[in-house]
Coordinates of C-alpha atoms in Angstrom, one line a residue:
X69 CA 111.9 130.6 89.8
X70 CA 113.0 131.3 86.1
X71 CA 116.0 130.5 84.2
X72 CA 118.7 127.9 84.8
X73 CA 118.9 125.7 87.9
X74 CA 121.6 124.1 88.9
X75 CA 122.6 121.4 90.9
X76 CA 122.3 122.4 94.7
X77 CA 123.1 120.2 97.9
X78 CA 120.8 119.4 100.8
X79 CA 120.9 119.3 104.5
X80 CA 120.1 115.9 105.8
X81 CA 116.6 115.6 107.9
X82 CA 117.4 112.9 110.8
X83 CA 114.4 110.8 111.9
X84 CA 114.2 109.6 115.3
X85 CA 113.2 105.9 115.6
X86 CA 113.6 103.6 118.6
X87 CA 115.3 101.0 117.1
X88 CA 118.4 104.0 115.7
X89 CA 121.5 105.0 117.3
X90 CA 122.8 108.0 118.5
X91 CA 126.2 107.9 117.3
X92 CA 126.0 108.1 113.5
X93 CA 129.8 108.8 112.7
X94 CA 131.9 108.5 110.6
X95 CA 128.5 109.5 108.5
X96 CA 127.6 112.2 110.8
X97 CA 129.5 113.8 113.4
X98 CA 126.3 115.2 114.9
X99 CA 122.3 114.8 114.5
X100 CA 121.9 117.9 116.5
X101 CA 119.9 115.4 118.7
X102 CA 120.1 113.2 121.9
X103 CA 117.5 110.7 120.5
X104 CA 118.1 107.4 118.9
X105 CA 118.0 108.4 114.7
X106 CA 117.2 105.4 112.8
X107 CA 117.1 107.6 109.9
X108 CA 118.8 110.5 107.7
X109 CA 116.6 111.9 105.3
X110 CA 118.4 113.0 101.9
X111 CA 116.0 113.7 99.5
X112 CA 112.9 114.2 102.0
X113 CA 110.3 117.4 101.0
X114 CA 110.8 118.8 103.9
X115 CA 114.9 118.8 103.4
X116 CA 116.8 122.5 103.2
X117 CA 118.5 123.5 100.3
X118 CA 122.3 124.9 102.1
X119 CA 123.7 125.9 98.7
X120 CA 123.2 128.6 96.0
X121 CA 120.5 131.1 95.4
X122 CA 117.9 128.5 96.7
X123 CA 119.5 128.2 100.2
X124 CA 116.4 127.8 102.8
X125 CA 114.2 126.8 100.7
X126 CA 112.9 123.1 101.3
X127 CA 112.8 120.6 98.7
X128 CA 109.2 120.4 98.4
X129 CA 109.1 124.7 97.9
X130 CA 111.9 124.0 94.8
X131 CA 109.8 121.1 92.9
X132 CA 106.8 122.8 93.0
X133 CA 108.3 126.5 92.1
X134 CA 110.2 125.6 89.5
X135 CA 108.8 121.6 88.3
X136 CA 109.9 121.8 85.1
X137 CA 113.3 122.7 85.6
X138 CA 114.2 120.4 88.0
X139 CA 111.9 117.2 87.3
X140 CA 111.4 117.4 83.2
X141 CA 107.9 118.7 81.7
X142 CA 105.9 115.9 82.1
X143 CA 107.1 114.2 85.9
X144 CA 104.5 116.3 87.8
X145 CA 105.3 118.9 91.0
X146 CA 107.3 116.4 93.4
X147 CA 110.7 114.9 93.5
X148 CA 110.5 111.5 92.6
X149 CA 112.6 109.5 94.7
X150 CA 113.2 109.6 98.6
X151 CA 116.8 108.2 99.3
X152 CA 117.6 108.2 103.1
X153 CA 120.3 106.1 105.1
X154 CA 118.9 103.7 107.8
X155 CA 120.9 103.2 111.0
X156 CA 119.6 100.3 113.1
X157 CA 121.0 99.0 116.4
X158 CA 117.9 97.0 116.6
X159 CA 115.2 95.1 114.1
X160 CA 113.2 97.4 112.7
X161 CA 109.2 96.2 112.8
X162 CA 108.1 93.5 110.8
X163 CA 106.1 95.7 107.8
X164 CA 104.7 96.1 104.1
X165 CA 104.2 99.2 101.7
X166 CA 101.5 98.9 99.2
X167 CA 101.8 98.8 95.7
X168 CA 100.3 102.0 93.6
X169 CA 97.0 100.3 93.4
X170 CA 96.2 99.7 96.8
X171 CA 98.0 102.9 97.9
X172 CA 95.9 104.5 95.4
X173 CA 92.7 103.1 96.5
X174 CA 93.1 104.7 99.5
X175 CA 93.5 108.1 98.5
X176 CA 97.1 108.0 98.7
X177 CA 98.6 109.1 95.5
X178 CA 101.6 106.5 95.0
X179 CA 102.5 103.4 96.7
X180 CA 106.5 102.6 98.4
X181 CA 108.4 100.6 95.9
X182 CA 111.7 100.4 97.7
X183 CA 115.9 99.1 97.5
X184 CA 118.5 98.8 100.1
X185 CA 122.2 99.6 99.0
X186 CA 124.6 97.5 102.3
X187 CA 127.2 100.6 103.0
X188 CA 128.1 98.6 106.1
X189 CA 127.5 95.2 107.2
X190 CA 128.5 93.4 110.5
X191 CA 129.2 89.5 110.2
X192 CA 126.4 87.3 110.8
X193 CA 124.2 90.3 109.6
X194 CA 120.7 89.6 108.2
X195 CA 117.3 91.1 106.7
X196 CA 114.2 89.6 106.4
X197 CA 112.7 89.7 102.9
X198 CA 109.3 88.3 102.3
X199 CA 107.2 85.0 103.1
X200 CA 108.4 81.4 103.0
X201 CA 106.8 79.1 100.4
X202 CA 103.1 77.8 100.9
X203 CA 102.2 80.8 103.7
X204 CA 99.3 81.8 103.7
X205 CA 97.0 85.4 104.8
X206 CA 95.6 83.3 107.5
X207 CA 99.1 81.6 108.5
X208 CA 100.5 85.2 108.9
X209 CA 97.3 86.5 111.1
X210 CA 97.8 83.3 112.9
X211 CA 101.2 84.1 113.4
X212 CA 101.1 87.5 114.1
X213 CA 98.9 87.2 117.1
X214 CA 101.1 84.5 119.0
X215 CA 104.3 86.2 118.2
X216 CA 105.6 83.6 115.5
X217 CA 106.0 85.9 112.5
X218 CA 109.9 85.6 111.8
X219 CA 109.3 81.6 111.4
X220 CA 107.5 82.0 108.4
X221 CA 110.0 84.9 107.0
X222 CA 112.7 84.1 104.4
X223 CA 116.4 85.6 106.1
X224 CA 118.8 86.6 104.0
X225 CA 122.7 87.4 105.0
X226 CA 123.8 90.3 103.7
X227 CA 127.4 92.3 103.1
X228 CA 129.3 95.4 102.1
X229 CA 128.2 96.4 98.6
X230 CA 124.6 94.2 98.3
X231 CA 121.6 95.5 96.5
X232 CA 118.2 94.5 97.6
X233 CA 115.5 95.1 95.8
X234 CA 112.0 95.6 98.0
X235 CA 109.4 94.9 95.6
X236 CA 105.6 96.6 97.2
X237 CA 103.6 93.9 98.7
X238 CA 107.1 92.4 100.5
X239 CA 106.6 91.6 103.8
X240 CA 110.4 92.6 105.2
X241 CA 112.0 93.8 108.3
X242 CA 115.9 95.2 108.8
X243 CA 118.1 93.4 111.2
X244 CA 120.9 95.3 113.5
X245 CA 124.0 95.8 112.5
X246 CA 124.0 97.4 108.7
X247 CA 123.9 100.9 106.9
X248 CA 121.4 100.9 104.1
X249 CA 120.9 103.6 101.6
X250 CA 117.4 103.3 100.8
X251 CA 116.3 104.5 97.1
X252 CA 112.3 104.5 97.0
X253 CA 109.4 106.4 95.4
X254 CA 108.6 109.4 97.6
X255 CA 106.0 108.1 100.0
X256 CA 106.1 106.8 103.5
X257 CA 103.3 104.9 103.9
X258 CA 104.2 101.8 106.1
X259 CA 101.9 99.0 108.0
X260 CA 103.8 97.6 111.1
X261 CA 102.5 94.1 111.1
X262 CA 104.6 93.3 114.5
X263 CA 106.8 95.1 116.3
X264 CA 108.5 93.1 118.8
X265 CA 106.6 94.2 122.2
X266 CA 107.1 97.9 121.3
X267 CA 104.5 100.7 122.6
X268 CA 103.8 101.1 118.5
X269 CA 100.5 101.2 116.4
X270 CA 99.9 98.2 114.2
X271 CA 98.2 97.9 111.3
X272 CA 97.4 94.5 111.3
X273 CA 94.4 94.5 108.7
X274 CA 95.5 96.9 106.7
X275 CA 99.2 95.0 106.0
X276 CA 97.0 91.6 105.5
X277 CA 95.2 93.7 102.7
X278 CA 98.2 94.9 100.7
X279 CA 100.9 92.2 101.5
X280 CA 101.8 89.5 98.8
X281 CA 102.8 86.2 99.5
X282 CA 105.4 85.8 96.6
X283 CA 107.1 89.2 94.6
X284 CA 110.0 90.3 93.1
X285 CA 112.1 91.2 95.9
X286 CA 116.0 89.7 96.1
X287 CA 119.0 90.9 95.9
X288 CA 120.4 92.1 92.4
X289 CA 123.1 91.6 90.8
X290 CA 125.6 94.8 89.7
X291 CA 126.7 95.1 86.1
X292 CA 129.5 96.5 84.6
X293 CA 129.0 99.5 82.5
X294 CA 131.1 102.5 80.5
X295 CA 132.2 104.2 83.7
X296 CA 130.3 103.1 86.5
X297 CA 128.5 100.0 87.7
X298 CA 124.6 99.7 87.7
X299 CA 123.3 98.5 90.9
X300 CA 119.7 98.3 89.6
X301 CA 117.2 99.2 87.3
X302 CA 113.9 99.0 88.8
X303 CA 109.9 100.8 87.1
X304 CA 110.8 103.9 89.5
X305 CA 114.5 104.3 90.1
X306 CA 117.8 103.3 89.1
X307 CA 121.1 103.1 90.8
X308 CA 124.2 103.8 89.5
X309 CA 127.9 103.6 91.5
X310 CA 130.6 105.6 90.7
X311 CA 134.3 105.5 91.7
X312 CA 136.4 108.0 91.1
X313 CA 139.9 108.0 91.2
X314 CA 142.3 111.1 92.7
X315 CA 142.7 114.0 90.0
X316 CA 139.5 112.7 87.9
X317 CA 136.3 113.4 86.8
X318 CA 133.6 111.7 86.1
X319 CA 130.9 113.2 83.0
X320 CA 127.2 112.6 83.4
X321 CA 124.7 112.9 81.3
X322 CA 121.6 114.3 82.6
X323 CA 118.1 113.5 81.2
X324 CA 115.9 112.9 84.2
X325 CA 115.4 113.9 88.0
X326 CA 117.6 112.4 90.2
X327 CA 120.1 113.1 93.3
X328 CA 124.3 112.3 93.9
X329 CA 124.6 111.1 97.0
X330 CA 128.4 111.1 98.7
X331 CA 129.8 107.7 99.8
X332 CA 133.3 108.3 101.1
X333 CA 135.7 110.9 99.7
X334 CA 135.1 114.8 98.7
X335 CA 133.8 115.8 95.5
X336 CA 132.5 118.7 93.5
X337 CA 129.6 118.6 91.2
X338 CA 129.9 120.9 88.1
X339 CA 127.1 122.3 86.4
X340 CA 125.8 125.4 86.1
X341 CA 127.5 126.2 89.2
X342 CA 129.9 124.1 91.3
X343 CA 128.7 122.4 94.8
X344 CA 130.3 120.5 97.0
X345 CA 129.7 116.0 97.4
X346 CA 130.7 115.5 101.0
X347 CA 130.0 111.7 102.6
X348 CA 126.1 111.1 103.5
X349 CA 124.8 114.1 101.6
X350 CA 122.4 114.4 98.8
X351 CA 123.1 117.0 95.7
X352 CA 119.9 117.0 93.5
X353 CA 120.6 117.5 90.2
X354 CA 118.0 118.8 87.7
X355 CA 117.0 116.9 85.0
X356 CA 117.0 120.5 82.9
X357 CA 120.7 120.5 83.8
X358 CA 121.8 118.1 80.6
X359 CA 125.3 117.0 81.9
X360 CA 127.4 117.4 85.0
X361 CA 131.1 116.6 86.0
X362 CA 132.0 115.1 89.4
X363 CA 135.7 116.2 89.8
X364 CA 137.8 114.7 92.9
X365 CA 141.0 116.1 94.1
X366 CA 141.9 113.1 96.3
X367 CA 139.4 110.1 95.2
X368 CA 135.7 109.8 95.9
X369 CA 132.8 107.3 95.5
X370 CA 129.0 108.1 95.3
X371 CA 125.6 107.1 93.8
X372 CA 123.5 108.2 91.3
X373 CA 119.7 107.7 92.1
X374 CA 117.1 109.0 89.5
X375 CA 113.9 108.1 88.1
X376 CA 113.6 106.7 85.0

């Protein structure tokens, strides 16, 4: 496709997973589903355009049609980033993502560096975020084979409005209880290490080969900036929260590949077209675009994700 691209919104792909639920309001009012969904792709290749002169097409068709438009000259023929929101009414498997080496030794072209924005936190609520001090390869085989894992896993509590970064190599597992918006390079390679009884393949050898016993993963701290509030700045993505108030706008400057993903509140993104922000949906924005306005009638909130 030739000529100017706008910004254009997506239809969210939902995921079935065991551990999901299948009552995802007030995010969703339907899945169009009776399964559990544990997961709403946003930014997923294989999610629809619904808007503008690209409507049907899926995300994967529009990066590699028109790359340079919508990802810069030099970012390749995929979207960068794959932001979904998690929904579990159950822990998620104990698992690790490789880093881009070890991903890339085995054929795989990137590895799945990875953050968790808390939307919605119960009390009490907890992940598990890598390995406690002194643990070892053999302590985790050890443990993994007589159901011990979680005793050698750091928990952390977590609330409303926490970042969590999920450095690759992180051995980590989601607890019940929480809506995450999940920002991570597009890749979903994942070895279950332990998955609570569950009729699921493990990957047992493979996690052992690509997990790291101490990384950079934590929660991170928000700072203040002109406008908005940066929730992290990571190698492959950053974050960045916006609130804005009834009868304003907010004016972005657009350099690189990224999405706007709705919060709470109605919207419209302006540029080169106008398209609607509605709660739980993703509205790529091209980095060819060069500045957008987010305009909201009665107040909104939302996220910026792009990479870098």
């Amino acid at each position: 496709m030739k000529g100017k691209l706008g910004p254009f919104r997506l239809a969210p792909w939902f995921s079935p997973r065991p551990w999901g639920r299948k009552d995802l309001r007030p995010w969703y009012e339907s899945t169009g589903t009776a399964e559990k969904v544990g997961e709403a792709w946003l930014t997923g290749p294989q999610s629809v355009v619904e808007t503008g002169a690209l409507a049907g097409q899926t995300l994967a068709a529009v990066a590699a049609e028109s790359a340079e438009a919508l990802l810069g000259a030099t970012n390749g023929a995929e979207f960068p980033l794959l932001v979904k929101l998690l929904f579990p009414s159950d822990k998620l498997s104990v698992q690790v993502h490789p880093d881009d080496a070890h991903a890339q030794s085995m054929g795989q072209p990137r590895g799945k560096t990875e953050c968790w924005y808390v939307l919605e936190a119960e009390p009490g609520a907890t992940i598990m975020l890598g390995l406690k001090p002194g643990t070892t390869v053999d302590t985790v085989r050890t443990a993994i084979a007589n159901g011990t894992l979680e005793e050698w896993m750091e928990f952390v509590p977590v609330t409303a409005s926490d970042m969590v970064f999920v450095d690759a190599g992180t051995v980590h597992a989601i607890g019940p209880g929480v809506v995450l918006l999940e920002t991570q390079q597009t890749s979903d390679t994942t070895f279950r290490m332990y998955d609570y009884g569950r009729p699921r393949e493990l990957h047992v050898e493979q996690a052992l080969r690509v997990m790291k016993t101490h990384t950079a993963a934590g929660k991170v701290q928000p700072v203040k900036m002109d406008g908005y509030t940066r929730l992290i700045a990571q190698k492959y993505f950053v974050v960045d929260r916006y609130d804005v108030a009834a009868g304003c706008e907010a004016v972005i400057p657009i350099a690189e590949p990224g999405c706007l993903v709705g919060l709470g509140g109605s919207a419209k993104v302006i540029g080169a077209g106008e398209v609607e922000l509605p709660q739980g949906q993703a509205v790529v924005v091209p980095a060819s675009v060069g500045e957008v306005k987010v305009r909201s009638e009665a107040g909104a909130s939302f996220v910026r994700c792009f990479a870098p």
